[in-house]
XYZ file of C-alpha atoms in Angstrom:
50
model
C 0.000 0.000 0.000
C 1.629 3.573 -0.786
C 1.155 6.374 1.207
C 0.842 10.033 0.327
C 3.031 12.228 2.085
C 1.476 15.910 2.121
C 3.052 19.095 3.284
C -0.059 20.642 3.840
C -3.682 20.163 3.596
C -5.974 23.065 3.015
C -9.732 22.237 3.604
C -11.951 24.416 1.709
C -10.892 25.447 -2.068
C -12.389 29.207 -1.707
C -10.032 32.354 -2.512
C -8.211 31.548 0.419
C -7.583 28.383 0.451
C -6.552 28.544 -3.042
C -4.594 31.292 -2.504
C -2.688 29.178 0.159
C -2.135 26.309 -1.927
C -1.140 28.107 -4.919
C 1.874 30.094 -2.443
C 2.544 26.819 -1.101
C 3.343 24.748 -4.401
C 5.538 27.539 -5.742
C 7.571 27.048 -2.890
C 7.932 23.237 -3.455
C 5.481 21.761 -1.141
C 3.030 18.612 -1.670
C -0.235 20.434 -1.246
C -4.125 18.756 -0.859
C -6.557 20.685 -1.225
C -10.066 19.299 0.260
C -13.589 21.006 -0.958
C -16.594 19.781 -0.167
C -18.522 21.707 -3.276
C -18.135 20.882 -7.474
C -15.774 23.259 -7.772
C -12.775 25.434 -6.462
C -13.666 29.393 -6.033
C -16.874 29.378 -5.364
C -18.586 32.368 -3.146
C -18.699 31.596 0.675
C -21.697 32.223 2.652
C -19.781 35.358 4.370
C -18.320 36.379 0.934
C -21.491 38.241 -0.127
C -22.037 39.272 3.262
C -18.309 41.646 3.514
């Protein structure tokens, strides 16, 4: 059985967390990002509320 060795995990793929994981990869980590919804970016329920 392999393993996947991760650097960091980021849950939620909003700006963010895609923000994070995009900084993090350019630096050389192994990044996961975990998002519950169809698609990364979406508006958060606070989003339209700022």
């Amino acid at each position: 059985m392999s393993e996947d060795i991760f650097d960091a995990i980021i849950v939620g793929a909003g700006l963010a967390g895609s923000v994070a994981a995009l900084v993090l990869a350019r630096e050389g980590a192994q990044v996961l990002v975990i998002e519950r919804g169809n698609s990364a970016g979406a508006k958060n329920v606070t989003g339209g509320r700022l």
